[in-house]
């Protein structure tokens, strides 16, 4: 897996090496924070079930 998960204040989640400049949902600038890898692991488990 490459990149990280980024979550906007509005709840929008994007994947990538760097956070998106603008949220595609609420159009805020620099509103993304990096999600901890623990959370990513849990989500991957759910997806691959
Ligand atoms: Zn947003």
PDB file of N, CA and C and ligand atoms in Angstrom:
ATOM      1  N   UNK A   1       0.851  -1.199   0.000  1.00  0.00           N
ATOM      2  CA  UNK A   1       0.000   0.000   0.000  1.00  0.00           C
ATOM      3  C   UNK A   1       0.887   1.249   0.000  1.00  0.00           C
ATOM      4  N   UNK A   2       0.543   2.177  -0.861  1.00  0.00           N
ATOM      5  CA  UNK A   2       1.307   3.424  -0.899  1.00  0.00           C
ATOM      6  C   UNK A   2       0.436   4.582  -0.439  1.00  0.00           C
ATOM      7  N   UNK A   3       1.071   5.554   0.147  1.00  0.00           N
ATOM      8  CA  UNK A   3       0.346   6.751   0.550  1.00  0.00           C
ATOM      9  C   UNK A   3      -0.301   6.611   1.913  1.00  0.00           C
ATOM     10  N   UNK A   4      -1.050   7.606   2.247  1.00  0.00           N
ATOM     11  CA  UNK A   4      -1.689   7.677   3.549  1.00  0.00           C
ATOM     12  C   UNK A   4      -3.164   8.005   3.371  1.00  0.00           C
ATOM     13  N   UNK A   5      -3.881   7.919   4.486  1.00  0.00           N
ATOM     14  CA  UNK A   5      -5.277   8.350   4.469  1.00  0.00           C
ATOM     15  C   UNK A   5      -5.370   9.725   5.103  1.00  0.00           C
ATOM     16  N   UNK A   6      -6.149  10.567   4.457  1.00  0.00           N
ATOM     17  CA  UNK A   6      -6.329  11.930   4.966  1.00  0.00           C
ATOM     18  C   UNK A   6      -7.808  12.180   5.153  1.00  0.00           C
ATOM     19  N   UNK A   7      -8.160  12.774   6.288  1.00  0.00           N
ATOM     20  CA  UNK A   7      -9.566  13.061   6.537  1.00  0.00           C
ATOM     21  C   UNK A   7      -9.784  14.558   6.707  1.00  0.00           C
ATOM     22  N   UNK A   8     -10.778  15.042   6.003  1.00  0.00           N
ATOM     23  CA  UNK A   8     -11.151  16.452   6.095  1.00  0.00           C
ATOM     24  C   UNK A   8     -12.022  16.667   7.325  1.00  0.00           C
ATOM     25  N   UNK A   9     -12.137  17.913   7.718  1.00  0.00           N
ATOM     26  CA  UNK A   9     -13.005  18.263   8.848  1.00  0.00           C
ATOM     27  C   UNK A   9     -14.444  17.826   8.608  1.00  0.00           C
ATOM     28  N   UNK A  10     -14.836  17.768   7.324  1.00  0.00           N
ATOM     29  CA  UNK A  10     -16.220  17.422   7.003  1.00  0.00           C
ATOM     30  C   UNK A  10     -16.428  15.914   6.964  1.00  0.00           C
ATOM     31  N   UNK A  11     -15.331  15.146   7.075  1.00  0.00           N
ATOM     32  CA  UNK A  11     -15.461  13.695   7.085  1.00  0.00           C
ATOM     33  C   UNK A  11     -15.027  13.037   5.795  1.00  0.00           C
ATOM     34  N   UNK A  12     -14.780  13.813   4.766  1.00  0.00           N
ATOM     35  CA  UNK A  12     -14.313  13.290   3.485  1.00  0.00           C
ATOM     36  C   UNK A  12     -12.944  12.642   3.657  1.00  0.00           C
ATOM     37  N   UNK A  13     -12.749  11.461   3.063  1.00  0.00           N
ATOM     38  CA  UNK A  13     -11.468  10.765   3.165  1.00  0.00           C
ATOM     39  C   UNK A  13     -10.844  10.636   1.791  1.00  0.00           C
ATOM     40  N   UNK A  14      -9.542  10.969   1.713  1.00  0.00           N
ATOM     41  CA  UNK A  14      -8.795  10.852   0.460  1.00  0.00           C
ATOM     42  C   UNK A  14      -7.534  10.042   0.723  1.00  0.00           C
ATOM     43  N   UNK A  15      -7.026   9.387  -0.324  1.00  0.00           N
ATOM     44  CA  UNK A  15      -5.783   8.634  -0.225  1.00  0.00           C
ATOM     45  C   UNK A  15      -4.697   9.347  -1.014  1.00  0.00           C
ATOM     46  N   UNK A  16      -3.461   9.262  -0.523  1.00  0.00           N
ATOM     47  CA  UNK A  16      -2.368   9.851  -1.283  1.00  0.00           C
ATOM     48  C   UNK A  16      -1.130  10.021  -0.425  1.00  0.00           C
ATOM     49  N   UNK A  17      -0.028  10.359  -1.071  1.00  0.00           N
ATOM     50  CA  UNK A  17       1.225  10.582  -0.352  1.00  0.00           C
ATOM     51  C   UNK A  17       1.174  11.900   0.413  1.00  0.00           C
ATOM     52  N   UNK A  18       0.491  12.869  -0.167  1.00  0.00           N
ATOM     53  CA  UNK A  18       0.343  14.172   0.487  1.00  0.00           C
ATOM     54  C   UNK A  18      -1.140  14.514   0.571  1.00  0.00           C
ATOM     55  N   UNK A  19      -1.522  15.314   1.548  1.00  0.00           N
ATOM     56  CA  UNK A  19      -2.947  15.661   1.664  1.00  0.00           C
ATOM     57  C   UNK A  19      -3.399  16.521   0.492  1.00  0.00           C
ATOM     58  N   UNK A  20      -4.626  16.329   0.060  1.00  0.00           N
ATOM     59  CA  UNK A  20      -5.162  17.172  -1.010  1.00  0.00           C
ATOM     60  C   UNK A  20      -5.210  18.627  -0.556  1.00  0.00           C
ATOM     61  N   UNK A  21      -4.938  19.528  -1.473  1.00  0.00           N
ATOM     62  CA  UNK A  21      -4.947  20.940  -1.113  1.00  0.00           C
ATOM     63  C   UNK A  21      -6.365  21.398  -0.796  1.00  0.00           C
ATOM     64  N   UNK A  22      -7.285  20.949  -1.639  1.00  0.00           N
ATOM     65  CA  UNK A  22      -8.674  21.368  -1.462  1.00  0.00           C
ATOM     66  C   UNK A  22      -9.559  20.141  -1.343  1.00  0.00           C
ATOM     67  N   UNK A  23     -10.504  20.203  -0.413  1.00  0.00           N
ATOM     68  CA  UNK A  23     -11.453  19.103  -0.260  1.00  0.00           C
ATOM     69  C   UNK A  23     -12.428  19.103  -1.427  1.00  0.00           C
ATOM     70  N   UNK A  24     -12.661  17.909  -2.007  1.00  0.00           N
ATOM     71  CA  UNK A  24     -13.565  17.826  -3.158  1.00  0.00           C
ATOM     72  C   UNK A  24     -15.021  17.905  -2.729  1.00  0.00           C
ATOM     73  N   UNK A  25     -15.245  17.788  -1.426  1.00  0.00           N
ATOM     74  CA  UNK A  25     -16.621  17.779  -0.934  1.00  0.00           C
ATOM     75  C   UNK A  25     -17.037  19.158  -0.414  1.00  0.00           C
ATOM     76  N   UNK A  26     -16.248  19.713   0.526  1.00  0.00           N
ATOM     77  CA  UNK A  26     -16.638  20.983   1.135  1.00  0.00           C
ATOM     78  C   UNK A  26     -15.786  22.154   0.637  1.00  0.00           C
ATOM     79  N   UNK A  27     -14.751  21.840  -0.165  1.00  0.00           N
ATOM     80  CA  UNK A  27     -13.906  22.858  -0.814  1.00  0.00           C
ATOM     81  C   UNK A  27     -13.126  23.721   0.177  1.00  0.00           C
ATOM     82  N   UNK A  28     -12.877  23.176   1.362  1.00  0.00           N
ATOM     83  CA  UNK A  28     -12.004  23.874   2.298  1.00  0.00           C
ATOM     84  C   UNK A  28     -10.556  23.652   1.880  1.00  0.00           C
ATOM     85  N   UNK A  29      -9.699  24.611   2.184  1.00  0.00           N
ATOM     86  CA  UNK A  29      -8.283  24.509   1.861  1.00  0.00           C
ATOM     87  C   UNK A  29      -7.511  24.048   3.102  1.00  0.00           C
ATOM     88  N   UNK A  30      -6.598  23.109   2.881  1.00  0.00           N
ATOM     89  CA  UNK A  30      -5.731  22.613   3.955  1.00  0.00           C
ATOM     90  C   UNK A  30      -6.518  22.163   5.189  1.00  0.00           C
ATOM     91  N   UNK A  31      -7.584  21.430   4.959  1.00  0.00           N
ATOM     92  CA  UNK A  31      -8.426  21.000   6.068  1.00  0.00           C
ATOM     93  C   UNK A  31      -8.202  19.531   6.405  1.00  0.00           C
ATOM     94  N   UNK A  32      -7.257  18.883   5.688  1.00  0.00           N
ATOM     95  CA  UNK A  32      -7.048  17.449   5.888  1.00  0.00           C
ATOM     96  C   UNK A  32      -6.035  17.169   6.982  1.00  0.00           C
ATOM     97  N   UNK A  33      -6.341  16.154   7.796  1.00  0.00           N
ATOM     98  CA  UNK A  33      -5.393  15.661   8.780  1.00  0.00           C
ATOM     99  C   UNK A  33      -5.125  14.192   8.498  1.00  0.00           C
ATOM    100  N   UNK A  34      -3.902  13.767   8.807  1.00  0.00           N
ATOM    101  CA  UNK A  34      -3.505  12.395   8.534  1.00  0.00           C
ATOM    102  C   UNK A  34      -4.138  11.452   9.553  1.00  0.00           C
ATOM    103  N   UNK A  35      -4.693  10.354   9.054  1.00  0.00           N
ATOM    104  CA  UNK A  35      -5.284   9.376   9.955  1.00  0.00           C
ATOM    105  C   UNK A  35      -4.202   8.404  10.424  1.00  0.00           C
ATOM    106  N   UNK A  36      -4.251   7.997  11.693  1.00  0.00           N
ATOM    107  CA  UNK A  36      -3.270   7.042  12.221  1.00  0.00           C
ATOM    108  C   UNK A  36      -3.357   5.711  11.488  1.00  0.00           C
ATOM    109  N   UNK A  37      -2.210   5.026  11.353  1.00  0.00           N
ATOM    110  CA  UNK A  37      -2.178   3.766  10.601  1.00  0.00           C
ATOM    111  C   UNK A  37      -3.041   2.692  11.244  1.00  0.00           C
ATOM    112  N   UNK A  38      -3.222   2.777  12.562  1.00  0.00           N
ATOM    113  CA  UNK A  38      -4.077   1.790  13.237  1.00  0.00           C
ATOM    114  C   UNK A  38      -5.477   1.800  12.633  1.00  0.00           C
ATOM    115  N   UNK A  39      -5.976   2.992  12.402  1.00  0.00           N
ATOM    116  CA  UNK A  39      -7.322   3.123  11.843  1.00  0.00           C
ATOM    117  C   UNK A  39      -7.355   2.558  10.432  1.00  0.00           C
ATOM    118  N   UNK A  40      -6.302   2.804   9.660  1.00  0.00           N
ATOM    119  CA  UNK A  40      -6.238   2.282   8.299  1.00  0.00           C
ATOM    120  C   UNK A  40      -6.301   0.757   8.325  1.00  0.00           C
ATOM    121  N   UNK A  41      -5.562   0.143   9.241  1.00  0.00           N
ATOM    122  CA  UNK A  41      -5.560  -1.312   9.344  1.00  0.00           C
ATOM    123  C   UNK A  41      -6.944  -1.856   9.633  1.00  0.00           C
ATOM    124  N   UNK A  42      -7.631  -1.207  10.544  1.00  0.00           N
ATOM    125  CA  UNK A  42      -8.981  -1.659  10.873  1.00  0.00           C
ATOM    126  C   UNK A  42      -9.910  -1.556   9.668  1.00  0.00           C
ATOM    127  N   UNK A  43      -9.781  -0.474   8.935  1.00  0.00           N
ATOM    128  CA  UNK A  43     -10.644  -0.291   7.782  1.00  0.00           C
ATOM    129  C   UNK A  43     -10.328  -1.315   6.694  1.00  0.00           C
ATOM    130  N   UNK A  44      -9.059  -1.640   6.511  1.00  0.00           N
ATOM    131  CA  UNK A  44      -8.699  -2.623   5.502  1.00  0.00           C
ATOM    132  C   UNK A  44      -9.301  -3.989   5.844  1.00  0.00           C
ATOM    133  N   UNK A  45      -9.314  -4.319   7.124  1.00  0.00           N
ATOM    134  CA  UNK A  45      -9.914  -5.589   7.549  1.00  0.00           C
ATOM    135  C   UNK A  45     -11.387  -5.634   7.142  1.00  0.00           C
ATOM    136  N   UNK A  46     -12.056  -4.526   7.373  1.00  0.00           N
ATOM    137  CA  UNK A  46     -13.478  -4.460   7.034  1.00  0.00           C
ATOM    138  C   UNK A  46     -13.689  -4.630   5.536  1.00  0.00           C
ATOM    139  N   UNK A  47     -12.810  -4.012   4.753  1.00  0.00           N
ATOM    140  CA  UNK A  47     -12.958  -4.042   3.296  1.00  0.00           C
ATOM    141  C   UNK A  47     -12.712  -5.452   2.756  1.00  0.00           C
ATOM    142  N   UNK A  48     -11.716  -6.158   3.311  1.00  0.00           N
ATOM    143  CA  UNK A  48     -11.323  -7.453   2.752  1.00  0.00           C
ATOM    144  C   UNK A  48     -12.130  -8.606   3.304  1.00  0.00           C
ATOM    145  N   UNK A  49     -13.082  -8.350   4.169  1.00  0.00           N
ATOM    146  CA  UNK A  49     -13.918  -9.396   4.735  1.00  0.00           C
ATOM    147  C   UNK A  49     -14.684 -10.156   3.661  1.00  0.00           C
TER     148      UNK A  49
HETATM  149 ZN1  LIG B   1     -14.181  18.622   3.378  1.00  0.00          ZN
END
